[in-house]
PDB file of C-alpha atoms in Angstrom:
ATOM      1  CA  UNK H   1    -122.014 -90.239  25.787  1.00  0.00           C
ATOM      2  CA  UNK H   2    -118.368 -90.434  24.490  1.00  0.00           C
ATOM      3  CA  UNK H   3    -115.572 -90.878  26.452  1.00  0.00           C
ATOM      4  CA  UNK H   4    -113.516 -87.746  26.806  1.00  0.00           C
ATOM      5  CA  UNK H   5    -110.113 -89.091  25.892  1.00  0.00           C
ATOM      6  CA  UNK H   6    -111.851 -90.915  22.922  1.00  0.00           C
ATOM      7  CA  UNK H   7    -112.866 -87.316  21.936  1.00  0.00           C
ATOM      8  CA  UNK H   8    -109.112 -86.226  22.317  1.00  0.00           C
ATOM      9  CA  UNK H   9    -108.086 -89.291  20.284  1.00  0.00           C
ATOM     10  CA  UNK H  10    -110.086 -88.467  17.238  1.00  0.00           C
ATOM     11  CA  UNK H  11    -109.313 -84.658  17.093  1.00  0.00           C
ATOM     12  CA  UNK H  12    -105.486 -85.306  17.030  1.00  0.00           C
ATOM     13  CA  UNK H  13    -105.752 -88.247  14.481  1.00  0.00           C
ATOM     14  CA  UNK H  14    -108.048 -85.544  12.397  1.00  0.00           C
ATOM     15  CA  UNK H  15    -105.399 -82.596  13.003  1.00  0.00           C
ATOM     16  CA  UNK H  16    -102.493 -85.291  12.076  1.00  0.00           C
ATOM     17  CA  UNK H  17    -104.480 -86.014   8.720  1.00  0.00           C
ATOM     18  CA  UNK H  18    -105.182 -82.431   8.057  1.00  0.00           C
ATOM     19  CA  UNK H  19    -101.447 -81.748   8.392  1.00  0.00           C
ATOM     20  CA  UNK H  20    -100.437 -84.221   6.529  1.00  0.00           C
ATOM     21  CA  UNK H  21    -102.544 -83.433   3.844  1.00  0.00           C
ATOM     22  CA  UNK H  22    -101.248 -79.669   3.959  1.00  0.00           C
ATOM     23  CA  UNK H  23     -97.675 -80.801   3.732  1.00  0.00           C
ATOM     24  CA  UNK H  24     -98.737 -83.247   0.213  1.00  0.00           C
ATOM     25  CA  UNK H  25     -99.960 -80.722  -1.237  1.00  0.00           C
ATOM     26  CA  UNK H  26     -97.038 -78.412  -0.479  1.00  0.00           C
ATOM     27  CA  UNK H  27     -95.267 -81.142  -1.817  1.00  0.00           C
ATOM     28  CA  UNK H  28     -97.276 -81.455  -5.089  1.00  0.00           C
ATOM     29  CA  UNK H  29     -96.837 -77.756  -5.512  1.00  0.00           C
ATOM     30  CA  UNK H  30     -93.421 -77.617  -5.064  1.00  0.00           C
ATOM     31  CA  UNK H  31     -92.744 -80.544  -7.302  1.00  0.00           C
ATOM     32  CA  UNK H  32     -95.132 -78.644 -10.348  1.00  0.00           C
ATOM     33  CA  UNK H  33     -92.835 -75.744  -9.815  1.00  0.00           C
ATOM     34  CA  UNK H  34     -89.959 -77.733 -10.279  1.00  0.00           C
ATOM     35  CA  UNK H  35     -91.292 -79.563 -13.743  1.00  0.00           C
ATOM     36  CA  UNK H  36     -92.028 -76.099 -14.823  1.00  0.00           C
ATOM     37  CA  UNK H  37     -88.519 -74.909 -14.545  1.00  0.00           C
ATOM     38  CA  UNK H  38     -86.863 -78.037 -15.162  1.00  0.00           C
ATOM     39  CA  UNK H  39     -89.224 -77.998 -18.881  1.00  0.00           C
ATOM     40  CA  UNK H  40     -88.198 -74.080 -19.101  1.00  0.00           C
ATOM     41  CA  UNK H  41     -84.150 -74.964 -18.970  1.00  0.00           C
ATOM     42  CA  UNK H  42     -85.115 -77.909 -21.422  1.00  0.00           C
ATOM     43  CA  UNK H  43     -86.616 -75.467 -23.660  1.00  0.00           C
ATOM     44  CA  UNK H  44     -83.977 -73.081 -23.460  1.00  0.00           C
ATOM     45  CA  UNK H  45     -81.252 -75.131 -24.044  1.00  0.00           C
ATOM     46  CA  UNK H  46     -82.576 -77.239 -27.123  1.00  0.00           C
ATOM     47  CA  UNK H  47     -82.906 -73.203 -28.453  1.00  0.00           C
ATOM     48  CA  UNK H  48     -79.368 -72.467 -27.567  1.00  0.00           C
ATOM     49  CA  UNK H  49     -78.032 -75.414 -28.994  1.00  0.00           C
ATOM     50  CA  UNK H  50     -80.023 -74.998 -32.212  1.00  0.00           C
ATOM     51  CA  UNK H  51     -79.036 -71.429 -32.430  1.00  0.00           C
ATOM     52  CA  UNK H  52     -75.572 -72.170 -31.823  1.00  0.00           C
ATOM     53  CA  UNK H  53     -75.290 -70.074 -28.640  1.00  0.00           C
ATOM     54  CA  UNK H  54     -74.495 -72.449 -26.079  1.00  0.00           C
ATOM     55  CA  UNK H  55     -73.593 -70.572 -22.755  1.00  0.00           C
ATOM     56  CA  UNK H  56     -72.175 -71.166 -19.595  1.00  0.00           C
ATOM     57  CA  UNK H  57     -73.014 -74.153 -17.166  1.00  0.00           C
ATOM     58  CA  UNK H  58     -74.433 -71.959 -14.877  1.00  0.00           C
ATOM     59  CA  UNK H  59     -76.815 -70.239 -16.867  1.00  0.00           C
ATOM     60  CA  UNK H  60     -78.862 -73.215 -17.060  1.00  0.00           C
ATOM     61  CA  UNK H  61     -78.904 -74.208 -13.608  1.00  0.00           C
ATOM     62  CA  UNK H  62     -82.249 -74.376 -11.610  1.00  0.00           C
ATOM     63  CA  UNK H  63     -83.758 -71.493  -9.729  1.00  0.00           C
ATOM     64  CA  UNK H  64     -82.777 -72.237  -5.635  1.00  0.00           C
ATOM     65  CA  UNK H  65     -86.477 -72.038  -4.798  1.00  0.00           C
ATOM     66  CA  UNK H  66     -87.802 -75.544  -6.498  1.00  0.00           C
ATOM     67  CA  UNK H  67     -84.557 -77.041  -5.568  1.00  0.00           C
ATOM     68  CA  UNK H  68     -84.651 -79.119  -1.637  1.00  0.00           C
ATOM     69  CA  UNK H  69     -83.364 -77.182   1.145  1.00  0.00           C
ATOM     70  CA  UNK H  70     -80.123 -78.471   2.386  1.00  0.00           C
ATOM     71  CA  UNK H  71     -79.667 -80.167   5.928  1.00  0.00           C
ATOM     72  CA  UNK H  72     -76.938 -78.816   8.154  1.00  0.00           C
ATOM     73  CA  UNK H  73     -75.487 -82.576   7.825  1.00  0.00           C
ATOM     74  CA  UNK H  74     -74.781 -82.143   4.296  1.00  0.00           C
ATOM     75  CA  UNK H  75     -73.656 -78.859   4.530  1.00  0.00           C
ATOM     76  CA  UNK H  76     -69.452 -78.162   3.431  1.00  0.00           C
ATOM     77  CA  UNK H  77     -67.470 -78.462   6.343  1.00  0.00           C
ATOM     78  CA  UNK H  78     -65.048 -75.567   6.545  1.00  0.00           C
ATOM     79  CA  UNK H  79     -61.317 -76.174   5.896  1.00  0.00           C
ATOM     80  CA  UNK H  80     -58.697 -75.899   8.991  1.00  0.00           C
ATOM     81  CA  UNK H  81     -56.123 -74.135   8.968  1.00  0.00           C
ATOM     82  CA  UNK H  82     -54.076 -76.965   7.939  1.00  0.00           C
ATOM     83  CA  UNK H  83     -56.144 -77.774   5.206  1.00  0.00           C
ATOM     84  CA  UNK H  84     -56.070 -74.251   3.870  1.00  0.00           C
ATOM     85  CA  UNK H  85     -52.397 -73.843   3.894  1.00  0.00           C
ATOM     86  CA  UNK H  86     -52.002 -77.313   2.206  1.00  0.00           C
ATOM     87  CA  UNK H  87     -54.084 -75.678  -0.777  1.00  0.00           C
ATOM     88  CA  UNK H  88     -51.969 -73.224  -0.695  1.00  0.00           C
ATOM     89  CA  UNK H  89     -49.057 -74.939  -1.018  1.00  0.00           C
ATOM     90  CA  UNK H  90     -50.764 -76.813  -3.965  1.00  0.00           C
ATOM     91  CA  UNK H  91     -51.800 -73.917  -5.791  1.00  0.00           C
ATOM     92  CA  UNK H  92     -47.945 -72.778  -5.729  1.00  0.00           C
ATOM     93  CA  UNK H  93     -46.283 -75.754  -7.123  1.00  0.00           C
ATOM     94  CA  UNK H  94     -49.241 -75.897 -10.023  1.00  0.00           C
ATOM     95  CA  UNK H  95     -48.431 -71.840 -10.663  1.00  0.00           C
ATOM     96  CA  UNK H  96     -44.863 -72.839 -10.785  1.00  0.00           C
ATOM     97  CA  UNK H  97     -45.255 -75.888 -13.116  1.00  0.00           C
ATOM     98  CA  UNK H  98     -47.682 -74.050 -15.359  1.00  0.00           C
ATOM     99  CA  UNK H  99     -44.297 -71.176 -15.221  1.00  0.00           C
ATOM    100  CA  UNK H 100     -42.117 -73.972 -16.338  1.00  0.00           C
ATOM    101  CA  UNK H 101     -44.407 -75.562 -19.089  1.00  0.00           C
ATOM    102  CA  UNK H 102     -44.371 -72.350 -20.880  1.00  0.00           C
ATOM    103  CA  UNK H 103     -40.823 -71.052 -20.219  1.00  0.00           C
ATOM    104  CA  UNK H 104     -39.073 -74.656 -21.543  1.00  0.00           C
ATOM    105  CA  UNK H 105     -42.447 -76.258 -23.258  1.00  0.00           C
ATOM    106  CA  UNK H 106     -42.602 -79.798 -20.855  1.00  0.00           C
ATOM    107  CA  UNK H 107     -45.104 -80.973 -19.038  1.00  0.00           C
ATOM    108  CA  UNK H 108     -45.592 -84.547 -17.429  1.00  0.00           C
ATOM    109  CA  UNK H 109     -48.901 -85.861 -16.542  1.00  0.00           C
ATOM    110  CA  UNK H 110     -49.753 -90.126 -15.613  1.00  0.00           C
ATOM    111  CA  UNK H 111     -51.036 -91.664 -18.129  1.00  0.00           C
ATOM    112  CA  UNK H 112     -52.675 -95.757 -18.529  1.00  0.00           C
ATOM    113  CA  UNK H 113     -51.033 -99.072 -18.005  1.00  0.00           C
ATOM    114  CA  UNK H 114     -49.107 -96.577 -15.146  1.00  0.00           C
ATOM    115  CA  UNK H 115     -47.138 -94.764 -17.989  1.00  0.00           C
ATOM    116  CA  UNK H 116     -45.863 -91.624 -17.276  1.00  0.00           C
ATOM    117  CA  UNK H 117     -45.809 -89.102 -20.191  1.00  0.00           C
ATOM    118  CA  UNK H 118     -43.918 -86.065 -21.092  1.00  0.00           C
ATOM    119  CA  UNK H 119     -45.339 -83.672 -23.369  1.00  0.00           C
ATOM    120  CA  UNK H 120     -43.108 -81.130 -25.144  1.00  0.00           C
ATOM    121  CA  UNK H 121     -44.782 -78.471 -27.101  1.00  0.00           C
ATOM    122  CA  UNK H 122     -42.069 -76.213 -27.530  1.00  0.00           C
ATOM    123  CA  UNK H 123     -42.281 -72.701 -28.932  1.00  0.00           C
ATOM    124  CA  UNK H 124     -40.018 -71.373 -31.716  1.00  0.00           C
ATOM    125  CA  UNK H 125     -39.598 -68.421 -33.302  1.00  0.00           C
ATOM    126  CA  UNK H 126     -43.096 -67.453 -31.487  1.00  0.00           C
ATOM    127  CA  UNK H 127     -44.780 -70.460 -33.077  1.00  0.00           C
ATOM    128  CA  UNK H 128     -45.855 -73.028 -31.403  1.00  0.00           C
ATOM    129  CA  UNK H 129     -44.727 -76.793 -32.243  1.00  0.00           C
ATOM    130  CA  UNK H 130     -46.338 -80.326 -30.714  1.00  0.00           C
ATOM    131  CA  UNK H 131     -47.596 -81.721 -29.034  1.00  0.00           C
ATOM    132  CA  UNK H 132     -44.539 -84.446 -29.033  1.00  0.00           C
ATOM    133  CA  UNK H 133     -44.931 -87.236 -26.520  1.00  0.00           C
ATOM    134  CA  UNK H 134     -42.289 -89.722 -24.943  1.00  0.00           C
ATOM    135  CA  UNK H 135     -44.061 -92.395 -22.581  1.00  0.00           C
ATOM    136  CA  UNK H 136     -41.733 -93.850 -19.684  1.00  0.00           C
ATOM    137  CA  UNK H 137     -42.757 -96.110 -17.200  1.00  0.00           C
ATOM    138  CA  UNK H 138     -40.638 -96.416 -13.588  1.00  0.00           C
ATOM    139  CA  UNK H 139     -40.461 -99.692 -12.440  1.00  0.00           C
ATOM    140  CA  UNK H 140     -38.772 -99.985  -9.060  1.00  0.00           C
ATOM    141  CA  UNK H 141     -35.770 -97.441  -9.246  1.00  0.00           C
ATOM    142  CA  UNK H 142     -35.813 -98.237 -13.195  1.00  0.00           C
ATOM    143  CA  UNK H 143     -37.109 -95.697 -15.939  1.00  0.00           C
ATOM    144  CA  UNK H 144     -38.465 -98.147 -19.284  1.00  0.00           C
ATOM    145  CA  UNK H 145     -38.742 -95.901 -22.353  1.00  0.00           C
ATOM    146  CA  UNK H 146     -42.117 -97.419 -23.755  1.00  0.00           C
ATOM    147  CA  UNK H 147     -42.315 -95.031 -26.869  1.00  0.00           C
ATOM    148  CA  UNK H 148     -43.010 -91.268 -28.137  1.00  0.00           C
ATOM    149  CA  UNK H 149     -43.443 -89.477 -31.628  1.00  0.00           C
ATOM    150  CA  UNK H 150     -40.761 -87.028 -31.764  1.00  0.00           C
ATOM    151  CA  UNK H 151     -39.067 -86.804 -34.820  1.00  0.00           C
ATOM    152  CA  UNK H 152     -36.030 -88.730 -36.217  1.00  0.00           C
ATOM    153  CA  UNK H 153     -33.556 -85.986 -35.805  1.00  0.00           C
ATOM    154  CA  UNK H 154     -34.098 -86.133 -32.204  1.00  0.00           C
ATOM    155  CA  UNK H 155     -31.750 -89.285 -30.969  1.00  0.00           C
ATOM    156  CA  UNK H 156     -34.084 -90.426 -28.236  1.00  0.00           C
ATOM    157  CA  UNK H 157     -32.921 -93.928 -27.973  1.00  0.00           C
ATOM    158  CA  UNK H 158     -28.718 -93.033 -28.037  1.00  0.00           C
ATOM    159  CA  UNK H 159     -29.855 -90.497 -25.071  1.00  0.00           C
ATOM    160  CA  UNK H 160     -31.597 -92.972 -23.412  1.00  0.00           C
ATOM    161  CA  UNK H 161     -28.768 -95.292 -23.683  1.00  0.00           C
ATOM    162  CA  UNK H 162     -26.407 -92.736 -22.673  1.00  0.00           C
ATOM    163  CA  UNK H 163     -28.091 -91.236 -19.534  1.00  0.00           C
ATOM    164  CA  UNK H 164     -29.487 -94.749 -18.284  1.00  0.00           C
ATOM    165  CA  UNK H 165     -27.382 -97.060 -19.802  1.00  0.00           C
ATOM    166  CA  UNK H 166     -24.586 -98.979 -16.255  1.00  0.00           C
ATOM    167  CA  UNK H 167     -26.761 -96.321 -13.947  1.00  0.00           C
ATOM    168  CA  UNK H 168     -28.679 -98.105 -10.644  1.00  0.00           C
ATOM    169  CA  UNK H 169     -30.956 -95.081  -9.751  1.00  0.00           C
ATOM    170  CA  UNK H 170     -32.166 -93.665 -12.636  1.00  0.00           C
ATOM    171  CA  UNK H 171     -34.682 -90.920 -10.725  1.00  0.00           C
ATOM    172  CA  UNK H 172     -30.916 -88.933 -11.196  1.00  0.00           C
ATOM    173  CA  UNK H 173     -30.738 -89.360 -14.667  1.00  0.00           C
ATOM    174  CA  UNK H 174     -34.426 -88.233 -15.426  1.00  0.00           C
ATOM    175  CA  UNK H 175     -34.185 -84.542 -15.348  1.00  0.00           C
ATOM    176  CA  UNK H 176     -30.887 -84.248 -17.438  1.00  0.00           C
ATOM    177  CA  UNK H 177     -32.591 -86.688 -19.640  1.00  0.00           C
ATOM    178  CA  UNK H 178     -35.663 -84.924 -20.529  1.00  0.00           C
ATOM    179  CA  UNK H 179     -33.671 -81.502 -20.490  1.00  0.00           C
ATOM    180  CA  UNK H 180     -31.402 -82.969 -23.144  1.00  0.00           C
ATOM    181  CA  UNK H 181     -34.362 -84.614 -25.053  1.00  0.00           C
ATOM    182  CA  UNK H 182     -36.186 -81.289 -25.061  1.00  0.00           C
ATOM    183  CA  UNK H 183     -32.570 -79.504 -26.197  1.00  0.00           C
ATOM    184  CA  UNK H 184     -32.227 -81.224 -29.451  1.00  0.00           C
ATOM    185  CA  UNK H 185     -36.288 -81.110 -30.211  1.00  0.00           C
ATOM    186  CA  UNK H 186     -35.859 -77.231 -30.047  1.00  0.00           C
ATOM    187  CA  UNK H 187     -32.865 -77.114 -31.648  1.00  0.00           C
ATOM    188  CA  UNK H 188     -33.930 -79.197 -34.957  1.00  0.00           C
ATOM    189  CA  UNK H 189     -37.113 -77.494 -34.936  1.00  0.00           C
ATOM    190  CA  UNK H 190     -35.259 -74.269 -34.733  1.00  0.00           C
ATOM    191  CA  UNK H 191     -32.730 -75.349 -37.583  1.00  0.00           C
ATOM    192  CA  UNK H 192     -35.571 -76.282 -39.912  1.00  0.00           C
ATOM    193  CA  UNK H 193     -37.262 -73.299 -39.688  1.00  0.00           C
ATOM    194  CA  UNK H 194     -34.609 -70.947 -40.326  1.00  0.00           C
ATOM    195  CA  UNK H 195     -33.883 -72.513 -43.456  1.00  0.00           C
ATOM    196  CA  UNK H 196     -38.019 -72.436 -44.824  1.00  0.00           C
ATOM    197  CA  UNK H 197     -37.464 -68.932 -43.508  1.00  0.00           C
ATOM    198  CA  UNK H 198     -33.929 -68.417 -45.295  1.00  0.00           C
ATOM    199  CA  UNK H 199     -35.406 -69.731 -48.471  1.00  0.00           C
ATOM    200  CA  UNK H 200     -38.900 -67.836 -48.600  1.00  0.00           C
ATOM    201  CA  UNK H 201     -37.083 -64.754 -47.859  1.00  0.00           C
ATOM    202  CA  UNK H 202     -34.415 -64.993 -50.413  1.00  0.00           C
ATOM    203  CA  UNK H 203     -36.136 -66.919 -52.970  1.00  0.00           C
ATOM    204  CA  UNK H 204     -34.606 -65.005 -56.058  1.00  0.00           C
ATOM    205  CA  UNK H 205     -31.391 -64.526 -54.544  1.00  0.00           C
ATOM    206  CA  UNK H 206     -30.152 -67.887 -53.387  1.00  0.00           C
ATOM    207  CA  UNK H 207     -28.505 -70.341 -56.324  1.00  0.00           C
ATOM    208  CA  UNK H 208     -28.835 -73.895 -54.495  1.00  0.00           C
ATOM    209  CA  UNK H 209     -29.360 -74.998 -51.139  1.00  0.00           C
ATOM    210  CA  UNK H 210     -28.952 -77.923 -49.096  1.00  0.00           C
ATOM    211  CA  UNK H 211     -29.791 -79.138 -45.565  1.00  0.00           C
ATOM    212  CA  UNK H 212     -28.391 -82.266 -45.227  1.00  0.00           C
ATOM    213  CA  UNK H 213     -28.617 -84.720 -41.796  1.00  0.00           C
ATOM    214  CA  UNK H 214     -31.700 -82.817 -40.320  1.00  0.00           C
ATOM    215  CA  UNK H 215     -30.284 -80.093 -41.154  1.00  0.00           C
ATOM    216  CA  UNK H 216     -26.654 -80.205 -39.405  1.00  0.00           C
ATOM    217  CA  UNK H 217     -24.919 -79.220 -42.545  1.00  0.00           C
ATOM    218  CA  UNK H 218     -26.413 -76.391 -44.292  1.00  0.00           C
ATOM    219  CA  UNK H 219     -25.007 -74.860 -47.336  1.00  0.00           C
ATOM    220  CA  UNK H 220     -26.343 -71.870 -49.909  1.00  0.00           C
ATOM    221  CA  UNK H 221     -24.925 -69.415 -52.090  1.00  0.00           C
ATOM    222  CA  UNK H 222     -26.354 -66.541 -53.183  1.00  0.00           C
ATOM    223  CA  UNK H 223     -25.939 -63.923 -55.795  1.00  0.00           C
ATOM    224  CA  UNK H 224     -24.626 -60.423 -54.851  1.00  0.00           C
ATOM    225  CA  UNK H 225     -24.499 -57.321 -57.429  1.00  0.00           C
ATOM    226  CA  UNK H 226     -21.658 -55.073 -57.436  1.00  0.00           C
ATOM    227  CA  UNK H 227     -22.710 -51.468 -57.141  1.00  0.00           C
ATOM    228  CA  UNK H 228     -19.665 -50.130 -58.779  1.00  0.00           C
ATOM    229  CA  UNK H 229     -19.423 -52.331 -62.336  1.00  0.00           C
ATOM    230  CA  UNK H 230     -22.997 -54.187 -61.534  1.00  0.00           C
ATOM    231  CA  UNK H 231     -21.409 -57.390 -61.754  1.00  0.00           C
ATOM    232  CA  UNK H 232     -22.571 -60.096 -60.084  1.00  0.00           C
ATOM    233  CA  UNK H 233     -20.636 -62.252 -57.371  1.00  0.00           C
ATOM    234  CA  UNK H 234     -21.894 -65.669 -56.064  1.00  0.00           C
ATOM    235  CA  UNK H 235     -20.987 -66.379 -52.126  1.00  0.00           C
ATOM    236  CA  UNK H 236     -21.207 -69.933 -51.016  1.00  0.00           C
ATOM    237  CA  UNK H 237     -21.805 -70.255 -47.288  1.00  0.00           C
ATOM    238  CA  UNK H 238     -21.164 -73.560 -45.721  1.00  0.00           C
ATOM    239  CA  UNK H 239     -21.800 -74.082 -41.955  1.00  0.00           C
ATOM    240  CA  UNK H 240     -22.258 -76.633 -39.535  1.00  0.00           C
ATOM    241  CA  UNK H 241     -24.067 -77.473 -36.818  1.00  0.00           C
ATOM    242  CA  UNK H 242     -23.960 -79.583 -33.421  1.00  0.00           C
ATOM    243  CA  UNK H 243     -27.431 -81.762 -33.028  1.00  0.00           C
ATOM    244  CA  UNK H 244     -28.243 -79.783 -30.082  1.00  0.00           C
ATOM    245  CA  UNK H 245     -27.715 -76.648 -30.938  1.00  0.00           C
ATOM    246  CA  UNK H 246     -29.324 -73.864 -32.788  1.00  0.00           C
ATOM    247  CA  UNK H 247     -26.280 -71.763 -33.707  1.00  0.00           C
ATOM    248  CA  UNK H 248     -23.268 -73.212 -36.283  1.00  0.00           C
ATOM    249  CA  UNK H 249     -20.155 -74.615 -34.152  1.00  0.00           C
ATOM    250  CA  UNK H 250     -17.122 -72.751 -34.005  1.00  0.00           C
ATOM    251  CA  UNK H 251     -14.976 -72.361 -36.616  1.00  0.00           C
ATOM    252  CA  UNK H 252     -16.542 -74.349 -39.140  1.00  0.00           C
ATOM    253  CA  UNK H 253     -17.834 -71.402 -41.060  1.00  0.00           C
ATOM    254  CA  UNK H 254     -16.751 -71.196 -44.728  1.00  0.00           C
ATOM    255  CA  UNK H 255     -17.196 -68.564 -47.839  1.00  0.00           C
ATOM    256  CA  UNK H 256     -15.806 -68.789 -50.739  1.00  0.00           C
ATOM    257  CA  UNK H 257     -16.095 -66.282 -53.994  1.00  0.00           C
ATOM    258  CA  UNK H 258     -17.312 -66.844 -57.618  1.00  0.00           C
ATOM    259  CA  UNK H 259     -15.666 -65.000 -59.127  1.00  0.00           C
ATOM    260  CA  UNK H 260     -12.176 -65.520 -57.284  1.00  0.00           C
ATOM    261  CA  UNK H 261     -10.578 -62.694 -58.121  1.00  0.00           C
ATOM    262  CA  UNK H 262     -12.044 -60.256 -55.207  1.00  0.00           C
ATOM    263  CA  UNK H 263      -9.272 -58.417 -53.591  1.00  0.00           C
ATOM    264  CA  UNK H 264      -7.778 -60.113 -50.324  1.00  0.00           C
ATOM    265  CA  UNK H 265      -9.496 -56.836 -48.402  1.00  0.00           C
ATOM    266  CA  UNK H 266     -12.633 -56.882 -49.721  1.00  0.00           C
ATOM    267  CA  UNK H 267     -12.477 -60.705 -48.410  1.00  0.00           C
ATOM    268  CA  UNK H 268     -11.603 -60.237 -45.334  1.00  0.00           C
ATOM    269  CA  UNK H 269     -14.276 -58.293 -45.028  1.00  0.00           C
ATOM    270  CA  UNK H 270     -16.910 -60.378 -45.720  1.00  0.00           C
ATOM    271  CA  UNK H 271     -15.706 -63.004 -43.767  1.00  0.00           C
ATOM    272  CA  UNK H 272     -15.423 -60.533 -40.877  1.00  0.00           C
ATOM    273  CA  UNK H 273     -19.092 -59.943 -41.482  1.00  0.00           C
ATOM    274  CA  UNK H 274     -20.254 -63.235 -41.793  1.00  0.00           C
ATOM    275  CA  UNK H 275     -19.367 -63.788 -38.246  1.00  0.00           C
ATOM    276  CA  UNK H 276     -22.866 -62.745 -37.624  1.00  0.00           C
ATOM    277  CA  UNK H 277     -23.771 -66.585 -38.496  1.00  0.00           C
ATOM    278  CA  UNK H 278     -22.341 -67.555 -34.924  1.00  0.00           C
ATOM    279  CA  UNK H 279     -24.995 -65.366 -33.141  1.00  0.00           C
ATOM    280  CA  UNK H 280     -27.956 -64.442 -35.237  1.00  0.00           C
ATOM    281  CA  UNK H 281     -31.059 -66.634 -37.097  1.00  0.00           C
ATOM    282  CA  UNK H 282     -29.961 -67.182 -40.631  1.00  0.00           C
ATOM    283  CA  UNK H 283     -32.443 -64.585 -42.343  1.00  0.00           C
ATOM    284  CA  UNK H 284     -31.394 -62.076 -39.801  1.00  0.00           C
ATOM    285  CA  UNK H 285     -27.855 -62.935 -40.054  1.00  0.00           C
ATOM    286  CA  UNK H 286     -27.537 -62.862 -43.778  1.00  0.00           C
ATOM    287  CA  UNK H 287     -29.250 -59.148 -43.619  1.00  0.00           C
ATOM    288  CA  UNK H 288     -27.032 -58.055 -41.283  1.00  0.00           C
ATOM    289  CA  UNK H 289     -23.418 -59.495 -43.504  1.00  0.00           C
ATOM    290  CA  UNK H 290     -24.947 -58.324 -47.042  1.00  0.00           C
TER     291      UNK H 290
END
């Protein structure tokens, strides 16, 4: 007769085999489940991508049920309180460089060989311009201008030299530098437009025109009718401007008359309404004087 504990032995090695076998073929099931929906989302997305309807990440992501269920040890871990108000703080300074990328068009990210670039992608007239990139790299307290791709009316090396040039710290000099930098980028982009604008506007009416020095010294004349006798009178306008600046400098607005013989009022006149130059775009501003 067997032995009683033998007896015991044998049913628990037969339950341990039974549940083991219960559990493999949970497992087999589970992985067949799995196949099927990982050979659905395959399906689905070579259709989507042949159809040209691509959707979000997310859509193709597998059902929870055939995917493993998580341990508590590899659960998230919940912030502290620390934590939180650290992303917090994080999330303001992004919202308020993402403010001042689009109110003055700079942004700075890191970039290889530890470069540091500044992007400006300014916006004029409600266009946008750019990307424009100047690379920098800070060695020490020292900024090295390594390069960029803004354009040649932009001075970027005299700047350099002037805000870094006999200066020990340069982190100082950084902010007025880019500010400056981004200054005459606007400005020449601003210049250049006005005067495609200018001459697409007034194509018939303007005589000659010239934009000489990236556009600094700009000079057109264009032909006015005379209500009264219909005779036509040719004003030159000659104006010019600073480098940074989108507006002419004082006092160096000139008009003269072809004919000459215009009365000294009705001069006067259109010099007084010329002013407009000082403070307005030039397609705006000639509207406004003629």
């Amino acid at each position: 007769m067997a032995d009683f504990g033998d007896i015991l032995m044998d049913f628990n090695a037969k339950s341990k085999k039974e549940s083991n076998l219960e559990k493999l073929k949970q497992d087999v099931k589970s992985l067949k489940r799995k196949r099927d929906a990982m050979l659905d989302r395959e399906i689905k997305i070579r259709n989507d991508l042949n159809s040209g309807t691509v959707q979000n990440a997310a859509t193709y992501r597998l059902p929870l049920a055939v995917l493993p269920p998580q341990n508590l040890s590899q659960r998230q871990v919940l912030p502290s309180e620390a934590e939180v108000q650290r992303l917090k703080n994080i999330a303001r300074i992004k919202q308020k460089l993402q403010a001042h990328a689009l109110c003055h068009g700079v942004t700075s990210l890191r970039g290889e060989n530890n470069e540091t670039k500044f992007i400006f992608d300014p916006y004029v007239g409600g266009k946008p311009f750019g990307p424009f990139v100047l690379r920098m790299r800070f060695i020490r307290t020292q900024a090295v201008l390594r390069g960029h791709n803004l354009p040649h009316a932009v001075p970027t090396r005299s700047l350099y030299t002037e805000y870094f040039e006999d200066v020990e710290n340069h982190s100082e000099q950084l902010a007025p530098f880019i500010r400056s930098v981004a200054k005459h980028l606007r400005a020449f982009l601003s210049r250049k437009q006005q005067c495609d604008q200018l001459r697409q506007r007034f194509a018939e009416d303007i005589r000659e025109f010239q934009a000489a020095n990236h556009c600094t010294a700009i000079s057109f004349s264009l032909c006015l009718k005379d209500e009264d006798n219909e005779e036509q009178i040719i004003v030159s306008i000659d104006m010019i401007y600073d480098r940074d600046e989108e507006r002419p400098k004082p006092e160096t607005l000139k008009v003269t008359f072809d004919p000459p013989h215009m009365s000294d009022d009705d001069r006067q006149a259109v010099k007084e309404q010329c002013m407009v130059f000082y403070s307005m775009r030039l397609t705006e501003a000639v509207i406004a004087a003629f």
